[in-house]
Amino acid sequence: MENKLAVVFDSAGTLLHMYRVARDISDGAMLEDIESTMLVAGRKGRALVVLHADMEMILEAQPHRLISDFMEKEHVELDVSCSNGEVSPSEISKIVQQSDLVLGDVQEVFCRVKTRCPNIFYLACGFIVDVVEQSVTYVVSTGGRLYPESKDTLQALHQRGAGLYIASGDSMKNLSRLSRCIGVPIDGVFDIASTFDKERIVKDLKKQYDKVIMVGDGMNDMLALRSADIGILTVQQGDSRPSRLQESADVVVGNISEVVRFADEAISS
C-alpha cells in the first residue's frame, strides 16, 4: 500500500477537551480555563515546564514539603514543553529547584481541576518559568477528557489507510494511555514535543507520505500547521484563538470529526 496520507494530532485541546488552571505565584490568584501556551507567548523568555511525577504521590505528600526536596529525593525530572525564545533546560531546572515552591502549591491547582473537570481522562502539572525574571511565575495543572468524536474520527482515518500520529507537549505516561484508547501505534507518539519538534516531525513525515495533515489548536502548533500540506486548526475547545494562529492554518474546524472530510479530499487528489 502506498503511503498516501499521514495525519498528525496534537492532544490537549485537539483530541481532548481540557480544563486548565494556573495559579499566579505573585498574588495567589487562580486563573481558570487559561491557555498555558498563551501565558508563555505573552512574554519573551518564558517556558512551560512539565513535572514528571506520579499524581497520587504529589496529592498524598505533605503540603509544606519543598518542590526542590521532592524532586531531589524522588528523582523527579522536568522537561520544557514549549518556550518563547531559546531557553536552557538546565537553567530552567535550576530556577525551579531554587524557588520556595511547596507541594501545596501544586495540590491546590490539582484539586481545582479535579472538581471542575468531570470524567477526567488524566491529570498533569507543571510550571511557567521566566528566565528573565529568574523565577517561577505560575503553577499550572490540566485535566482532560476525550471529545465524544475523537475515537470514531481516528477509527475512520485508520480505515482509510492513513498513518496516525500524535505530537504533543505532554508526557509519554499520559500519551501512551491516550494512544491505546484511540488506536494510535505507540511508535507514532511523540512526547514532550516543542513547537520546533512538531514542525520537524511534520517535515520528516512529508518525506514518507504523499500528503501530511496537521491538526492542532494552540500556539505551539503554529509552525507545524504551516509546514503541513493541510493545516487544520480546531476550535472545539471553545477558546478564542489569535489571528496569527488562525492565519497559519489552511482551514478552521469546530469539530474534530471534520478532519475525515479533508482526509478524503487529500486521498482522492
PDB file of C-alpha atoms in Angstrom:
ATOM      1  CA  MET A   1       0.000   0.000   0.000  1.00  0.00           C
ATOM      2  CA  GLU A   2       1.285   3.432  -0.868  1.00  0.00           C
ATOM      3  CA  ASN A   3       1.987   5.896   1.928  1.00  0.00           C
ATOM      4  CA  LYS A   4      -0.545   8.410   0.697  1.00  0.00           C
ATOM      5  CA  LEU A   5      -1.566  10.218   3.864  1.00  0.00           C
ATOM      6  CA  ALA A   6      -0.387  10.849   7.407  1.00  0.00           C
ATOM      7  CA  VAL A   7      -2.440  12.737   9.993  1.00  0.00           C
ATOM      8  CA  VAL A   8      -0.677  14.256  12.999  1.00  0.00           C
ATOM      9  CA  PHE A   9      -2.703  15.287  16.038  1.00  0.00           C
ATOM     10  CA  ASP A  10      -1.907  17.470  18.982  1.00  0.00           C
ATOM     11  CA  SER A  11      -3.522  16.060  22.146  1.00  0.00           C
ATOM     12  CA  ALA A  12      -4.669  18.702  24.638  1.00  0.00           C
ATOM     13  CA  GLY A  13      -7.499  20.769  23.168  1.00  0.00           C
ATOM     14  CA  THR A  14      -7.414  18.787  19.931  1.00  0.00           C
ATOM     15  CA  LEU A  15      -8.288  15.198  20.893  1.00  0.00           C
ATOM     16  CA  LEU A  16      -9.104  16.072  24.499  1.00  0.00           C
ATOM     17  CA  HIS A  17     -11.361  18.741  25.943  1.00  0.00           C
ATOM     18  CA  MET A  18      -9.191  20.409  28.562  1.00  0.00           C
ATOM     19  CA  TYR A  19      -9.780  22.194  31.807  1.00  0.00           C
ATOM     20  CA  ARG A  20      -6.795  24.301  32.817  1.00  0.00           C
ATOM     21  CA  VAL A  21      -5.907  26.220  35.961  1.00  0.00           C
ATOM     22  CA  ALA A  22      -2.924  28.462  36.605  1.00  0.00           C
ATOM     23  CA  ARG A  23      -2.000  29.939  39.988  1.00  0.00           C
ATOM     24  CA  ASP A  24      -0.210  33.268  39.793  1.00  0.00           C
ATOM     25  CA  ILE A  25       2.689  32.992  42.242  1.00  0.00           C
ATOM     26  CA  SER A  26       2.935  36.779  42.664  1.00  0.00           C
ATOM     27  CA  ASP A  27      -0.510  37.236  44.201  1.00  0.00           C
ATOM     28  CA  GLY A  28      -2.008  33.750  44.577  1.00  0.00           C
ATOM     29  CA  ALA A  29      -4.797  34.443  42.079  1.00  0.00           C
ATOM     30  CA  MET A  30      -6.350  31.420  40.351  1.00  0.00           C
ATOM     31  CA  LEU A  31      -6.768  31.766  36.593  1.00  0.00           C
ATOM     32  CA  GLU A  32      -9.330  29.263  35.340  1.00  0.00           C
ATOM     33  CA  ASP A  33      -9.798  27.935  31.801  1.00  0.00           C
ATOM     34  CA  ILE A  34      -6.498  29.553  30.866  1.00  0.00           C
ATOM     35  CA  GLU A  35      -4.426  28.526  27.845  1.00  0.00           C
ATOM     36  CA  SER A  36      -0.977  27.819  29.300  1.00  0.00           C
ATOM     37  CA  THR A  37       0.779  28.292  25.969  1.00  0.00           C
ATOM     38  CA  MET A  38      -0.766  31.767  25.733  1.00  0.00           C
ATOM     39  CA  LEU A  39       0.792  32.658  29.087  1.00  0.00           C
ATOM     40  CA  VAL A  40       4.128  31.563  27.642  1.00  0.00           C
ATOM     41  CA  ALA A  41       3.559  33.511  24.424  1.00  0.00           C
ATOM     42  CA  GLY A  42       2.813  36.660  26.416  1.00  0.00           C
ATOM     43  CA  ARG A  43       6.410  37.263  27.474  1.00  0.00           C
ATOM     44  CA  LYS A  44       9.812  36.568  25.953  1.00  0.00           C
ATOM     45  CA  GLY A  45      11.897  34.151  27.992  1.00  0.00           C
ATOM     46  CA  ARG A  46       9.006  32.170  29.440  1.00  0.00           C
ATOM     47  CA  ALA A  47       8.789  28.383  29.254  1.00  0.00           C
ATOM     48  CA  LEU A  48       6.124  25.812  30.078  1.00  0.00           C
ATOM     49  CA  VAL A  49       7.732  23.038  32.098  1.00  0.00           C
ATOM     50  CA  VAL A  50       6.257  19.562  32.641  1.00  0.00           C
ATOM     51  CA  LEU A  51       6.786  17.902  36.025  1.00  0.00           C
ATOM     52  CA  HIS A  52       7.248  14.134  35.578  1.00  0.00           C
ATOM     53  CA  ALA A  53       5.792  12.882  38.833  1.00  0.00           C
ATOM     54  CA  ASP A  54       3.100  10.466  39.886  1.00  0.00           C
ATOM     55  CA  MET A  55      -0.022  12.491  40.605  1.00  0.00           C
ATOM     56  CA  GLU A  56      -1.094  10.346  43.565  1.00  0.00           C
ATOM     57  CA  MET A  57       2.343  10.742  45.141  1.00  0.00           C
ATOM     58  CA  ILE A  58       2.002  14.526  44.918  1.00  0.00           C
ATOM     59  CA  LEU A  59      -1.527  14.552  46.322  1.00  0.00           C
ATOM     60  CA  GLU A  60      -0.524  12.355  49.277  1.00  0.00           C
ATOM     61  CA  ALA A  61       2.618  14.344  50.130  1.00  0.00           C
ATOM     62  CA  GLN A  62       2.946  16.894  52.928  1.00  0.00           C
ATOM     63  CA  PRO A  63       1.769  20.277  51.572  1.00  0.00           C
ATOM     64  CA  HIS A  64       4.671  22.172  53.138  1.00  0.00           C
ATOM     65  CA  ARG A  65       7.340  19.980  51.548  1.00  0.00           C
ATOM     66  CA  LEU A  66       9.556  21.970  49.188  1.00  0.00           C
ATOM     67  CA  ILE A  67       9.317  21.123  45.490  1.00  0.00           C
ATOM     68  CA  SER A  68      13.117  21.099  45.349  1.00  0.00           C
ATOM     69  CA  ASP A  69      13.317  18.459  48.108  1.00  0.00           C
ATOM     70  CA  PHE A  70      10.590  16.380  46.438  1.00  0.00           C
ATOM     71  CA  MET A  71      12.387  16.477  43.087  1.00  0.00           C
ATOM     72  CA  GLU A  72      15.730  15.503  44.593  1.00  0.00           C
ATOM     73  CA  LYS A  73      14.519  12.717  46.896  1.00  0.00           C
ATOM     74  CA  GLU A  74      12.001  11.207  44.455  1.00  0.00           C
ATOM     75  CA  HIS A  75      14.228  11.633  41.363  1.00  0.00           C
ATOM     76  CA  VAL A  76      11.617  13.751  39.586  1.00  0.00           C
ATOM     77  CA  GLU A  77      12.632  15.290  36.269  1.00  0.00           C
ATOM     78  CA  LEU A  78      11.468  18.332  34.330  1.00  0.00           C
ATOM     79  CA  ASP A  79      11.028  18.820  30.596  1.00  0.00           C
ATOM     80  CA  VAL A  80      10.441  22.010  28.617  1.00  0.00           C
ATOM     81  CA  SER A  81       7.202  21.605  26.675  1.00  0.00           C
ATOM     82  CA  CYS A  82       7.294  24.961  24.877  1.00  0.00           C
ATOM     83  CA  SER A  83       9.054  28.279  25.236  1.00  0.00           C
ATOM     84  CA  ASN A  84       9.030  31.847  23.975  1.00  0.00           C
ATOM     85  CA  GLY A  85      12.554  32.037  22.637  1.00  0.00           C
ATOM     86  CA  GLU A  86      15.573  29.894  23.373  1.00  0.00           C
ATOM     87  CA  VAL A  87      15.841  28.625  26.950  1.00  0.00           C
ATOM     88  CA  SER A  88      18.295  26.319  28.632  1.00  0.00           C
ATOM     89  CA  PRO A  89      16.728  23.232  30.283  1.00  0.00           C
ATOM     90  CA  SER A  90      19.481  23.241  32.913  1.00  0.00           C
ATOM     91  CA  GLU A  91      18.774  26.892  33.751  1.00  0.00           C
ATOM     92  CA  ILE A  92      15.042  26.142  33.954  1.00  0.00           C
ATOM     93  CA  SER A  93      15.690  23.266  36.363  1.00  0.00           C
ATOM     94  CA  LYS A  94      17.947  25.450  38.491  1.00  0.00           C
ATOM     95  CA  ILE A  95      15.292  28.177  38.775  1.00  0.00           C
ATOM     96  CA  VAL A  96      12.648  25.664  39.882  1.00  0.00           C
ATOM     97  CA  GLN A  97      14.965  23.987  42.397  1.00  0.00           C
ATOM     98  CA  GLN A  98      15.984  27.328  43.905  1.00  0.00           C
ATOM     99  CA  SER A  99      12.403  28.506  44.303  1.00  0.00           C
ATOM    100  CA  ASP A 100      10.459  28.332  47.576  1.00  0.00           C
ATOM    101  CA  LEU A 101       7.557  26.481  45.950  1.00  0.00           C
ATOM    102  CA  VAL A 102       5.926  23.776  48.040  1.00  0.00           C
ATOM    103  CA  LEU A 103       3.823  20.779  47.044  1.00  0.00           C
ATOM    104  CA  GLY A 104       0.764  22.523  48.446  1.00  0.00           C
ATOM    105  CA  ASP A 105       1.015  24.972  45.528  1.00  0.00           C
ATOM    106  CA  VAL A 106       0.655  22.062  43.107  1.00  0.00           C
ATOM    107  CA  GLN A 107      -2.008  20.284  45.175  1.00  0.00           C
ATOM    108  CA  GLU A 108      -4.173  23.403  45.141  1.00  0.00           C
ATOM    109  CA  VAL A 109      -4.357  23.625  41.347  1.00  0.00           C
ATOM    110  CA  PHE A 110      -4.744  19.831  41.074  1.00  0.00           C
ATOM    111  CA  CYS A 111      -7.790  19.850  43.309  1.00  0.00           C
ATOM    112  CA  ARG A 112      -9.351  22.750  41.435  1.00  0.00           C
ATOM    113  CA  VAL A 113      -9.042  20.842  38.147  1.00  0.00           C
ATOM    114  CA  LYS A 114     -10.365  17.572  39.583  1.00  0.00           C
ATOM    115  CA  THR A 115     -13.501  19.226  40.966  1.00  0.00           C
ATOM    116  CA  ARG A 116     -14.257  21.142  37.767  1.00  0.00           C
ATOM    117  CA  CYS A 117     -13.491  18.509  35.091  1.00  0.00           C
ATOM    118  CA  PRO A 118     -15.965  15.564  35.138  1.00  0.00           C
ATOM    119  CA  ASN A 119     -14.981  12.162  33.715  1.00  0.00           C
ATOM    120  CA  ILE A 120     -11.337  13.203  33.792  1.00  0.00           C
ATOM    121  CA  PHE A 121      -9.042  11.248  31.480  1.00  0.00           C
ATOM    122  CA  TYR A 122      -5.780  12.349  33.009  1.00  0.00           C
ATOM    123  CA  LEU A 123      -4.134  14.971  35.196  1.00  0.00           C
ATOM    124  CA  ALA A 124      -0.880  16.776  34.519  1.00  0.00           C
ATOM    125  CA  CYS A 125       1.004  19.596  36.167  1.00  0.00           C
ATOM    126  CA  GLY A 126       3.939  21.888  35.684  1.00  0.00           C
ATOM    127  CA  PHE A 127       5.216  25.432  35.923  1.00  0.00           C
ATOM    128  CA  ILE A 128       5.690  28.500  33.821  1.00  0.00           C
ATOM    129  CA  VAL A 129       9.238  29.722  34.375  1.00  0.00           C
ATOM    130  CA  ASP A 130      10.534  33.166  33.432  1.00  0.00           C
ATOM    131  CA  VAL A 131      14.267  33.084  32.716  1.00  0.00           C
ATOM    132  CA  VAL A 132      14.408  36.885  32.501  1.00  0.00           C
ATOM    133  CA  GLU A 133      12.964  37.292  36.000  1.00  0.00           C
ATOM    134  CA  GLN A 134      14.709  34.090  37.147  1.00  0.00           C
ATOM    135  CA  SER A 135      11.508  32.913  38.807  1.00  0.00           C
ATOM    136  CA  VAL A 136       8.558  30.545  38.610  1.00  0.00           C
ATOM    137  CA  THR A 137       5.603  32.751  37.698  1.00  0.00           C
ATOM    138  CA  TYR A 138       2.750  30.227  37.552  1.00  0.00           C
ATOM    139  CA  VAL A 139       1.927  26.734  38.777  1.00  0.00           C
ATOM    140  CA  VAL A 140      -0.307  25.063  36.205  1.00  0.00           C
ATOM    141  CA  SER A 141      -2.459  21.950  36.061  1.00  0.00           C
ATOM    142  CA  THR A 142      -4.572  20.460  33.298  1.00  0.00           C
ATOM    143  CA  GLY A 143      -7.211  17.782  33.195  1.00  0.00           C
ATOM    144  CA  GLY A 144      -8.683  16.356  30.029  1.00  0.00           C
ATOM    145  CA  ARG A 145     -11.357  14.054  28.710  1.00  0.00           C
ATOM    146  CA  LEU A 146     -11.822  12.703  25.199  1.00  0.00           C
ATOM    147  CA  TYR A 147     -14.134  14.579  22.884  1.00  0.00           C
ATOM    148  CA  PRO A 148     -17.049  12.262  22.037  1.00  0.00           C
ATOM    149  CA  GLU A 149     -15.987  12.234  18.363  1.00  0.00           C
ATOM    150  CA  SER A 150     -12.248  11.625  18.812  1.00  0.00           C
ATOM    151  CA  LYS A 151     -12.226   7.834  18.855  1.00  0.00           C
ATOM    152  CA  ASP A 152     -14.579   7.453  15.859  1.00  0.00           C
ATOM    153  CA  THR A 153     -12.570  10.038  13.900  1.00  0.00           C
ATOM    154  CA  LEU A 154      -9.303   8.158  14.407  1.00  0.00           C
ATOM    155  CA  GLN A 155     -11.005   4.858  13.525  1.00  0.00           C
ATOM    156  CA  ALA A 156     -12.380   6.346  10.304  1.00  0.00           C
ATOM    157  CA  LEU A 157      -8.931   7.626   9.329  1.00  0.00           C
ATOM    158  CA  HIS A 158      -7.389   4.232  10.091  1.00  0.00           C
ATOM    159  CA  GLN A 159      -9.971   2.526   7.865  1.00  0.00           C
ATOM    160  CA  ARG A 160      -8.896   4.848   5.044  1.00  0.00           C
ATOM    161  CA  GLY A 161      -5.291   3.700   5.423  1.00  0.00           C
ATOM    162  CA  ALA A 162      -3.970   6.943   6.910  1.00  0.00           C
ATOM    163  CA  GLY A 163      -0.877   6.859   9.090  1.00  0.00           C
ATOM    164  CA  LEU A 164      -1.840   8.171  12.526  1.00  0.00           C
ATOM    165  CA  TYR A 165       0.478  10.159  14.787  1.00  0.00           C
ATOM    166  CA  ILE A 166       0.378  12.227  17.963  1.00  0.00           C
ATOM    167  CA  ALA A 167       2.831  15.080  18.547  1.00  0.00           C
ATOM    168  CA  SER A 168       2.247  16.673  21.923  1.00  0.00           C
ATOM    169  CA  GLY A 169       3.984  18.579  24.676  1.00  0.00           C
ATOM    170  CA  ASP A 170       2.548  16.102  27.166  1.00  0.00           C
ATOM    171  CA  SER A 171       4.423  13.233  28.811  1.00  0.00           C
ATOM    172  CA  MET A 172       4.592   9.696  27.432  1.00  0.00           C
ATOM    173  CA  LYS A 173       2.821   8.411  30.540  1.00  0.00           C
ATOM    174  CA  ASN A 174      -0.342  10.284  29.593  1.00  0.00           C
ATOM    175  CA  LEU A 175       0.084   9.912  25.838  1.00  0.00           C
ATOM    176  CA  SER A 176       0.575   6.135  25.954  1.00  0.00           C
ATOM    177  CA  ARG A 177      -2.793   5.769  27.653  1.00  0.00           C
ATOM    178  CA  LEU A 178      -4.377   8.091  25.095  1.00  0.00           C
ATOM    179  CA  SER A 179      -2.816   6.233  22.151  1.00  0.00           C
ATOM    180  CA  ARG A 180      -4.142   2.890  23.383  1.00  0.00           C
ATOM    181  CA  CYS A 181      -7.613   4.359  23.782  1.00  0.00           C
ATOM    182  CA  ILE A 182      -7.853   5.841  20.286  1.00  0.00           C
ATOM    183  CA  GLY A 183      -5.746   3.342  18.322  1.00  0.00           C
ATOM    184  CA  VAL A 184      -2.542   5.240  17.520  1.00  0.00           C
ATOM    185  CA  PRO A 185       0.553   2.948  17.458  1.00  0.00           C
ATOM    186  CA  ILE A 186       2.952   3.785  20.254  1.00  0.00           C
ATOM    187  CA  ASP A 187       5.795   4.268  17.766  1.00  0.00           C
ATOM    188  CA  GLY A 188       3.718   7.064  16.249  1.00  0.00           C
ATOM    189  CA  VAL A 189       3.587   9.000  19.522  1.00  0.00           C
ATOM    190  CA  PHE A 190       5.992  11.904  20.041  1.00  0.00           C
ATOM    191  CA  ASP A 191       6.008  13.205  23.616  1.00  0.00           C
ATOM    192  CA  ILE A 192       7.329  16.450  25.101  1.00  0.00           C
ATOM    193  CA  ALA A 193       7.251  17.887  21.588  1.00  0.00           C
ATOM    194  CA  SER A 194       8.091  21.579  21.413  1.00  0.00           C
ATOM    195  CA  THR A 195       6.874  23.960  18.716  1.00  0.00           C
ATOM    196  CA  PHE A 196      10.024  23.231  16.702  1.00  0.00           C
ATOM    197  CA  ASP A 197       9.799  19.475  17.309  1.00  0.00           C
ATOM    198  CA  LYS A 198       6.280  19.419  15.872  1.00  0.00           C
ATOM    199  CA  GLU A 199       7.467  21.302  12.792  1.00  0.00           C
ATOM    200  CA  ARG A 200      10.333  18.831  12.340  1.00  0.00           C
ATOM    201  CA  ILE A 201       8.023  15.835  12.770  1.00  0.00           C
ATOM    202  CA  VAL A 202       5.703  17.121  10.045  1.00  0.00           C
ATOM    203  CA  LYS A 203       8.597  17.813   7.695  1.00  0.00           C
ATOM    204  CA  ASP A 204      10.062  14.348   8.290  1.00  0.00           C
ATOM    205  CA  LEU A 205       6.709  12.704   7.591  1.00  0.00           C
ATOM    206  CA  LYS A 206       6.391  14.645   4.337  1.00  0.00           C
ATOM    207  CA  LYS A 207       9.388  12.655   3.117  1.00  0.00           C
ATOM    208  CA  GLN A 208       7.487   9.411   3.761  1.00  0.00           C
ATOM    209  CA  TYR A 209       3.931  10.316   2.697  1.00  0.00           C
ATOM    210  CA  ASP A 210       2.353  11.997  -0.292  1.00  0.00           C
ATOM    211  CA  LYS A 211       0.328  14.290   1.968  1.00  0.00           C
ATOM    212  CA  VAL A 212       0.566  15.236   5.642  1.00  0.00           C
ATOM    213  CA  ILE A 213      -2.260  16.799   7.631  1.00  0.00           C
ATOM    214  CA  MET A 214      -1.524  18.554  10.928  1.00  0.00           C
ATOM    215  CA  VAL A 215      -4.379  19.016  13.385  1.00  0.00           C
ATOM    216  CA  GLY A 216      -3.810  21.331  16.337  1.00  0.00           C
ATOM    217  CA  ASP A 217      -5.379  24.033  18.437  1.00  0.00           C
ATOM    218  CA  GLY A 218      -2.637  26.089  20.089  1.00  0.00           C
ATOM    219  CA  MET A 219       0.232  28.466  19.504  1.00  0.00           C
ATOM    220  CA  ASN A 220       2.737  25.619  19.856  1.00  0.00           C
ATOM    221  CA  ASP A 221       1.146  24.003  16.769  1.00  0.00           C
ATOM    222  CA  MET A 222       1.600  27.058  14.554  1.00  0.00           C
ATOM    223  CA  LEU A 223       4.835  26.059  12.783  1.00  0.00           C
ATOM    224  CA  ALA A 224       3.595  22.513  12.193  1.00  0.00           C
ATOM    225  CA  LEU A 225       0.310  23.827  10.773  1.00  0.00           C
ATOM    226  CA  ARG A 226       2.266  25.984   8.337  1.00  0.00           C
ATOM    227  CA  SER A 227       4.581  23.138   7.330  1.00  0.00           C
ATOM    228  CA  ALA A 228       1.835  20.578   6.666  1.00  0.00           C
ATOM    229  CA  ASP A 229       0.204  20.076   3.275  1.00  0.00           C
ATOM    230  CA  ILE A 230      -3.070  20.772   5.061  1.00  0.00           C
ATOM    231  CA  GLY A 231      -3.024  22.575   8.396  1.00  0.00           C
ATOM    232  CA  ILE A 232      -6.255  22.176  10.335  1.00  0.00           C
ATOM    233  CA  LEU A 233      -6.907  24.404  13.337  1.00  0.00           C
ATOM    234  CA  THR A 234      -9.624  23.023  15.591  1.00  0.00           C
ATOM    235  CA  VAL A 235     -11.550  25.390  17.873  1.00  0.00           C
ATOM    236  CA  GLN A 236     -13.708  22.732  19.541  1.00  0.00           C
ATOM    237  CA  GLN A 237     -12.241  23.673  22.930  1.00  0.00           C
ATOM    238  CA  GLY A 238     -14.151  26.946  22.604  1.00  0.00           C
ATOM    239  CA  ASP A 239     -11.304  29.311  23.478  1.00  0.00           C
ATOM    240  CA  SER A 240     -10.613  32.361  21.341  1.00  0.00           C
ATOM    241  CA  ARG A 241      -7.596  31.987  19.077  1.00  0.00           C
ATOM    242  CA  PRO A 242      -5.159  34.745  17.996  1.00  0.00           C
ATOM    243  CA  SER A 243      -5.489  35.842  14.395  1.00  0.00           C
ATOM    244  CA  ARG A 244      -1.897  34.866  13.597  1.00  0.00           C
ATOM    245  CA  LEU A 245      -2.643  31.299  14.717  1.00  0.00           C
ATOM    246  CA  GLN A 246      -5.775  31.154  12.568  1.00  0.00           C
ATOM    247  CA  GLU A 247      -3.814  32.529   9.613  1.00  0.00           C
ATOM    248  CA  SER A 248      -1.226  29.760   9.970  1.00  0.00           C
ATOM    249  CA  ALA A 249      -3.873  27.123   9.192  1.00  0.00           C
ATOM    250  CA  ASP A 250      -5.450  26.261   5.857  1.00  0.00           C
ATOM    251  CA  VAL A 251      -8.825  25.562   7.456  1.00  0.00           C
ATOM    252  CA  VAL A 252     -10.528  26.078  10.807  1.00  0.00           C
ATOM    253  CA  VAL A 253     -12.972  23.444  12.075  1.00  0.00           C
ATOM    254  CA  GLY A 254     -15.351  23.398  15.013  1.00  0.00           C
ATOM    255  CA  ASN A 255     -15.380  19.629  15.494  1.00  0.00           C
ATOM    256  CA  ILE A 256     -12.627  17.005  15.244  1.00  0.00           C
ATOM    257  CA  SER A 257     -14.858  14.804  13.079  1.00  0.00           C
ATOM    258  CA  GLU A 258     -14.492  17.283  10.203  1.00  0.00           C
ATOM    259  CA  VAL A 259     -10.889  16.113   9.735  1.00  0.00           C
ATOM    260  CA  VAL A 260     -12.203  12.989   7.935  1.00  0.00           C
ATOM    261  CA  ARG A 261     -13.638  15.083   5.106  1.00  0.00           C
ATOM    262  CA  PHE A 262     -10.306  16.787   4.443  1.00  0.00           C
ATOM    263  CA  ALA A 263      -8.519  13.438   4.636  1.00  0.00           C
ATOM    264  CA  ASP A 264     -10.871  12.093   1.959  1.00  0.00           C
ATOM    265  CA  GLU A 265     -10.079  15.087  -0.246  1.00  0.00           C
ATOM    266  CA  ALA A 266      -6.343  14.600   0.262  1.00  0.00           C
ATOM    267  CA  ILE A 267      -6.518  10.887  -0.558  1.00  0.00           C
ATOM    268  CA  SER A 268      -8.548  11.440  -3.725  1.00  0.00           C
ATOM    269  CA  SER A 269      -6.450  14.332  -5.042  1.00  0.00           C
TER     270      SER A 269
END
